[in-house]
Amino acid sequence: MDRRPIGVFDSGLGGLTVIREIKKVLPGEDIVYFGDTARLPYGNKSKETVTRFSKENVRFLLKFKVKLIVVACNTASSVSLPALARLFDVPVIGVIRPGVERALEVSDGSAVGVIGTRATISSDAYKRLLKRRIPEVKIISKPCPLFVPLVEEGWLDNNITLRIVSEYLGDLKKAGVKTLILGCTHYPLLKSAINKFMGKGVRLVDSAHETARTVKRVLKESSLLSDRTKSRSHRYFVTDEPANFKKVGEMFLGTRIGFIKKVNI
Amino acid sequence: MDRRPIGVFDSGLGGLTVIREIKKVLPGEDIVYFGDTARLPYGNKSKETVTRFSKENVRFLLKFKVKLIVVACNTASSVSLPALARLFDVPVIGVIRPGVERALEVSDGSAVGVIGTRATISSDAYKRLLKRRIPEVKIISKPCPLFVPLVEEGWLDNNITLRIVSEYLGDLKKAGVKTLILGCTHYPLLKSAINKFMGKGVRLVDSAHETARTVKRVLKESSLLSDRTKSRSHRYFVTDEPANFKKVGEMFLGTRIGFIKKVNI
């Protein structure tokens, strides 16, 4: 039994999809969220820089005596998880492994696609983990650098978005991909456009739900679950001005953001 | 006569277009360039955060005893120039005023368009300055947040880019814009696509050349010109890994980058 909060970080807003799922499966847990909005995006930056940022973010969250840390950002999970695990004592959970577990559950043995930022795809983190679990399956990965700016522009389903989706995903469709891992927390917002192009038979894997299940399992196994049935506080910290984060974040979360504060780290 | 270097900063690579022009008109000047590649882009961040970054960048450049600072970034010029001028003794030159001067030179009195990042356009920096100089002219501005990611993806002139250009610039064309200020150092790379859509009669204003002329004039007026006819050193500092900056930067510059170093500020 442990009433300390869970710490979650992302480069910006995307990680809120993970928060939404954690709140569903763990309604009694307090949460401290950190969004590095002044330095986003992470997806086009080097492994070294993203790892440095990730370490700083974890150090910030540790000030709140968090009992577990969720790296709710695919790029940071892809490139910095080993370094974080080495450096810090607290359990650290990324979004890659849960996404892979989910893909294995829904896959029928046909080709698996992975899409993400340039940094995530170059890291080969998904590919390596998938290869280890299903060595015989064909894996095709593709960086889609314009997807995040499209989501941020709010062009979720217009003709231009459909053209960009078909440009990026053409090879995956041709190769017969039937399971597609959305390896970036922004991409679920493009589900409708991606479905239209790939066809209804293709299963889209979004790691948020699976990550929340992993968090619950790890807390349980380590006897770190809170004994409360209702959480006391969800606090949000960001590095750029909070106004836009709050507005768009409430859309991501589907609930109001009560406590939000700008910090310099 | 003053042999100290000129300091130039940008959020990333775009400012190199200004360097290229400075080298042409001031071949005897040494240059220290700072590209904040770990925290880019600036264009979708708040005034407060961009101003904080700009101050840190200037402080870094002052370590090299620079005699003048060029803010080679439209976003930083739009939102932080007054703060920098208040804080620091060294002359600070932005790219907005030179762009406006150039627009006035080429304008025939018909509508003037201004495009840039969300932060640049919201700041109204171009609009205010244009209004003061030509109060009777119609000014139409439009943020084009997808242009920078398009340039970075290398899609300078394909069908998708043309569709996005027509989506963003449709209203400006309809309004009869004949002079279009490219209010972001990345946008000159989209000149061909923009020209195709707007038509050959439209003059595109790129502030790089005009900014370099302003630098020369200010140095001359303050007796700060170097007496050398050939520069001794051009040094480049970046906050993310230098490899990609060097590669793409040499394309922007048209020459080799000799000295480049990663720094944390």
PDB file of C-alpha atoms in Angstrom, chain B residues 113-243:
ATOM      1  CA  GLY B 113       0.792  39.709 -47.613  1.00  0.00           C
ATOM      2  CA  VAL B 114       2.763  38.470 -44.612  1.00  0.00           C
ATOM      3  CA  ILE B 115       3.238  34.780 -43.836  1.00  0.00           C
ATOM      4  CA  GLY B 116       5.091  33.262 -40.890  1.00  0.00           C
ATOM      5  CA  THR B 117       4.850  31.001 -37.865  1.00  0.00           C
ATOM      6  CA  ARG B 118       1.929  31.238 -35.492  1.00  0.00           C
ATOM      7  CA  ALA B 119       4.004  33.253 -32.973  1.00  0.00           C
ATOM      8  CA  THR B 120       5.266  35.708 -35.611  1.00  0.00           C
ATOM      9  CA  ILE B 121       1.815  36.363 -37.033  1.00  0.00           C
ATOM     10  CA  SER B 122       0.116  36.651 -33.616  1.00  0.00           C
ATOM     11  CA  SER B 123       2.730  39.185 -32.548  1.00  0.00           C
ATOM     12  CA  ASP B 124       1.549  41.544 -35.332  1.00  0.00           C
ATOM     13  CA  ALA B 125       5.152  42.820 -35.547  1.00  0.00           C
ATOM     14  CA  TYR B 126       5.132  43.026 -39.367  1.00  0.00           C
ATOM     15  CA  LYS B 127       1.635  44.486 -39.514  1.00  0.00           C
ATOM     16  CA  ARG B 128       2.390  47.253 -37.011  1.00  0.00           C
ATOM     17  CA  LEU B 129       5.563  48.308 -38.774  1.00  0.00           C
ATOM     18  CA  LEU B 130       3.950  48.197 -42.229  1.00  0.00           C
ATOM     19  CA  LYS B 131       0.926  50.176 -41.018  1.00  0.00           C
ATOM     20  CA  ARG B 132       3.193  52.884 -39.680  1.00  0.00           C
ATOM     21  CA  ARG B 133       5.042  53.201 -42.972  1.00  0.00           C
ATOM     22  CA  ILE B 134       2.176  52.739 -45.430  1.00  0.00           C
ATOM     23  CA  PRO B 135      -1.042  53.381 -43.498  1.00  0.00           C
ATOM     24  CA  GLU B 136      -3.250  53.238 -46.579  1.00  0.00           C
ATOM     25  CA  VAL B 137      -2.185  49.820 -47.828  1.00  0.00           C
ATOM     26  CA  LYS B 138      -4.159  46.638 -47.214  1.00  0.00           C
ATOM     27  CA  ILE B 139      -2.173  44.063 -45.230  1.00  0.00           C
ATOM     28  CA  ILE B 140      -3.190  40.427 -44.967  1.00  0.00           C
ATOM     29  CA  SER B 141      -1.299  38.049 -42.736  1.00  0.00           C
ATOM     30  CA  LYS B 142      -1.570  34.308 -42.368  1.00  0.00           C
ATOM     31  CA  PRO B 143       0.214  31.776 -40.137  1.00  0.00           C
ATOM     32  CA  CYS B 144       1.485  28.732 -42.061  1.00  0.00           C
ATOM     33  CA  PRO B 145       2.529  26.264 -39.342  1.00  0.00           C
ATOM     34  CA  LEU B 146       3.051  23.332 -41.739  1.00  0.00           C
ATOM     35  CA  PHE B 147       5.623  25.103 -43.933  1.00  0.00           C
ATOM     36  CA  VAL B 148       8.579  24.512 -41.586  1.00  0.00           C
ATOM     37  CA  PRO B 149       7.903  20.765 -41.177  1.00  0.00           C
ATOM     38  CA  LEU B 150       7.414  20.511 -44.965  1.00  0.00           C
ATOM     39  CA  VAL B 151      10.812  22.090 -45.583  1.00  0.00           C
ATOM     40  CA  GLU B 152      12.372  19.827 -42.977  1.00  0.00           C
ATOM     41  CA  GLU B 153      10.779  16.797 -44.645  1.00  0.00           C
ATOM     42  CA  GLY B 154      12.326  17.978 -47.923  1.00  0.00           C
ATOM     43  CA  TRP B 155       8.949  18.196 -49.689  1.00  0.00           C
ATOM     44  CA  LEU B 156       9.690  21.517 -51.376  1.00  0.00           C
ATOM     45  CA  ASP B 157       7.666  21.234 -54.535  1.00  0.00           C
ATOM     46  CA  ASN B 158       5.536  18.071 -54.660  1.00  0.00           C
ATOM     47  CA  ASN B 159       1.749  17.838 -55.085  1.00  0.00           C
ATOM     48  CA  ILE B 160       1.055  17.750 -51.367  1.00  0.00           C
ATOM     49  CA  THR B 161       3.135  20.893 -50.833  1.00  0.00           C
ATOM     50  CA  LEU B 162       1.268  22.666 -53.635  1.00  0.00           C
ATOM     51  CA  ARG B 163      -2.062  21.694 -52.016  1.00  0.00           C
ATOM     52  CA  ILE B 164      -0.938  23.046 -48.643  1.00  0.00           C
ATOM     53  CA  VAL B 165       0.363  26.240 -50.265  1.00  0.00           C
ATOM     54  CA  SER B 166      -2.988  26.788 -51.966  1.00  0.00           C
ATOM     55  CA  GLU B 167      -4.853  26.080 -48.702  1.00  0.00           C
ATOM     56  CA  TYR B 168      -2.788  28.656 -46.780  1.00  0.00           C
ATOM     57  CA  LEU B 169      -2.397  31.303 -49.478  1.00  0.00           C
ATOM     58  CA  GLY B 170      -5.816  31.120 -51.132  1.00  0.00           C
ATOM     59  CA  ASP B 171      -7.182  34.158 -49.292  1.00  0.00           C
ATOM     60  CA  LEU B 172      -4.069  36.231 -50.006  1.00  0.00           C
ATOM     61  CA  LYS B 173      -4.298  35.488 -53.722  1.00  0.00           C
ATOM     62  CA  LYS B 174      -8.010  36.291 -53.743  1.00  0.00           C
ATOM     63  CA  ALA B 175      -7.301  39.623 -52.043  1.00  0.00           C
ATOM     64  CA  GLY B 176      -4.905  40.604 -54.814  1.00  0.00           C
ATOM     65  CA  VAL B 177      -1.660  40.444 -52.841  1.00  0.00           C
ATOM     66  CA  LYS B 178       1.211  41.494 -55.106  1.00  0.00           C
ATOM     67  CA  THR B 179       3.991  41.681 -52.484  1.00  0.00           C
ATOM     68  CA  LEU B 180       4.420  38.738 -50.141  1.00  0.00           C
ATOM     69  CA  ILE B 181       6.786  38.888 -47.164  1.00  0.00           C
ATOM     70  CA  LEU B 182       8.254  35.482 -46.373  1.00  0.00           C
ATOM     71  CA  GLY B 183       8.322  36.027 -42.620  1.00  0.00           C
ATOM     72  CA  CYS B 184      10.254  32.900 -41.710  1.00  0.00           C
ATOM     73  CA  THR B 185      13.792  31.975 -42.694  1.00  0.00           C
ATOM     74  CA  HIS B 186      12.642  28.515 -43.866  1.00  0.00           C
ATOM     75  CA  TYR B 187      10.129  29.815 -46.373  1.00  0.00           C
ATOM     76  CA  PRO B 188      12.538  30.896 -49.157  1.00  0.00           C
ATOM     77  CA  LEU B 189      13.024  27.167 -49.783  1.00  0.00           C
ATOM     78  CA  LEU B 190       9.349  27.020 -50.791  1.00  0.00           C
ATOM     79  CA  LYS B 191       9.712  29.927 -53.234  1.00  0.00           C
ATOM     80  CA  SER B 192       9.124  27.770 -56.287  1.00  0.00           C
ATOM     81  CA  ALA B 193       5.886  26.257 -54.906  1.00  0.00           C
ATOM     82  CA  ILE B 194       4.671  29.650 -53.674  1.00  0.00           C
ATOM     83  CA  ASN B 195       5.452  31.269 -57.035  1.00  0.00           C
ATOM     84  CA  LYS B 196       3.571  28.530 -58.883  1.00  0.00           C
ATOM     85  CA  PHE B 197       0.452  29.200 -56.846  1.00  0.00           C
ATOM     86  CA  MET B 198       0.619  32.982 -56.515  1.00  0.00           C
ATOM     87  CA  GLY B 199       1.717  33.595 -60.104  1.00  0.00           C
ATOM     88  CA  LYS B 200       4.859  35.222 -61.459  1.00  0.00           C
ATOM     89  CA  GLY B 201       3.589  38.789 -60.968  1.00  0.00           C
ATOM     90  CA  VAL B 202       3.849  38.446 -57.185  1.00  0.00           C
ATOM     91  CA  ARG B 203       7.075  39.649 -55.586  1.00  0.00           C
ATOM     92  CA  LEU B 204       8.371  37.444 -52.747  1.00  0.00           C
ATOM     93  CA  VAL B 205      10.306  39.337 -50.088  1.00  0.00           C
ATOM     94  CA  ASP B 206      13.046  37.426 -48.308  1.00  0.00           C
ATOM     95  CA  SER B 207      14.628  39.420 -45.492  1.00  0.00           C
ATOM     96  CA  ALA B 208      18.056  37.719 -45.486  1.00  0.00           C
ATOM     97  CA  HIS B 209      19.668  39.981 -48.072  1.00  0.00           C
ATOM     98  CA  GLU B 210      18.165  43.156 -46.623  1.00  0.00           C
ATOM     99  CA  THR B 211      19.208  42.180 -43.092  1.00  0.00           C
ATOM    100  CA  ALA B 212      22.822  41.780 -44.223  1.00  0.00           C
ATOM    101  CA  ARG B 213      22.711  45.270 -45.773  1.00  0.00           C
ATOM    102  CA  THR B 214      21.377  46.668 -42.491  1.00  0.00           C
ATOM    103  CA  VAL B 215      24.191  44.973 -40.564  1.00  0.00           C
ATOM    104  CA  LYS B 216      26.740  46.581 -42.874  1.00  0.00           C
ATOM    105  CA  ARG B 217      25.152  50.016 -42.527  1.00  0.00           C
ATOM    106  CA  VAL B 218      24.991  49.845 -38.719  1.00  0.00           C
ATOM    107  CA  LEU B 219      28.603  48.653 -38.434  1.00  0.00           C
ATOM    108  CA  LYS B 220      29.721  51.447 -40.738  1.00  0.00           C
ATOM    109  CA  GLU B 221      27.782  54.166 -38.923  1.00  0.00           C
ATOM    110  CA  SER B 222      29.169  53.006 -35.564  1.00  0.00           C
ATOM    111  CA  SER B 223      32.728  52.633 -36.912  1.00  0.00           C
ATOM    112  CA  LEU B 224      32.606  48.958 -36.056  1.00  0.00           C
ATOM    113  CA  LEU B 225      33.644  47.522 -39.438  1.00  0.00           C
ATOM    114  CA  SER B 226      36.626  45.211 -39.482  1.00  0.00           C
ATOM    115  CA  ASP B 227      39.670  46.382 -41.423  1.00  0.00           C
ATOM    116  CA  ARG B 228      40.277  42.881 -42.738  1.00  0.00           C
ATOM    117  CA  THR B 229      39.275  42.002 -46.291  1.00  0.00           C
ATOM    118  CA  LYS B 230      39.012  38.302 -45.526  1.00  0.00           C
ATOM    119  CA  SER B 231      37.494  36.832 -42.363  1.00  0.00           C
ATOM    120  CA  ARG B 232      39.561  34.677 -40.011  1.00  0.00           C
ATOM    121  CA  SER B 233      36.890  32.457 -38.499  1.00  0.00           C
ATOM    122  CA  HIS B 234      33.277  31.422 -38.783  1.00  0.00           C
ATOM    123  CA  ARG B 235      32.278  29.341 -35.788  1.00  0.00           C
ATOM    124  CA  TYR B 236      29.014  27.445 -35.374  1.00  0.00           C
ATOM    125  CA  PHE B 237      27.516  26.312 -32.047  1.00  0.00           C
ATOM    126  CA  VAL B 238      24.396  24.184 -31.694  1.00  0.00           C
ATOM    127  CA  THR B 239      22.504  22.630 -28.766  1.00  0.00           C
ATOM    128  CA  ASP B 240      21.642  19.275 -30.408  1.00  0.00           C
ATOM    129  CA  GLU B 241      24.077  16.871 -32.113  1.00  0.00           C
ATOM    130  CA  PRO B 242      25.879  18.736 -34.924  1.00  0.00           C
ATOM    131  CA  ALA B 243      25.859  16.039 -37.657  1.00  0.00           C
TER     132      ALA B 243
END
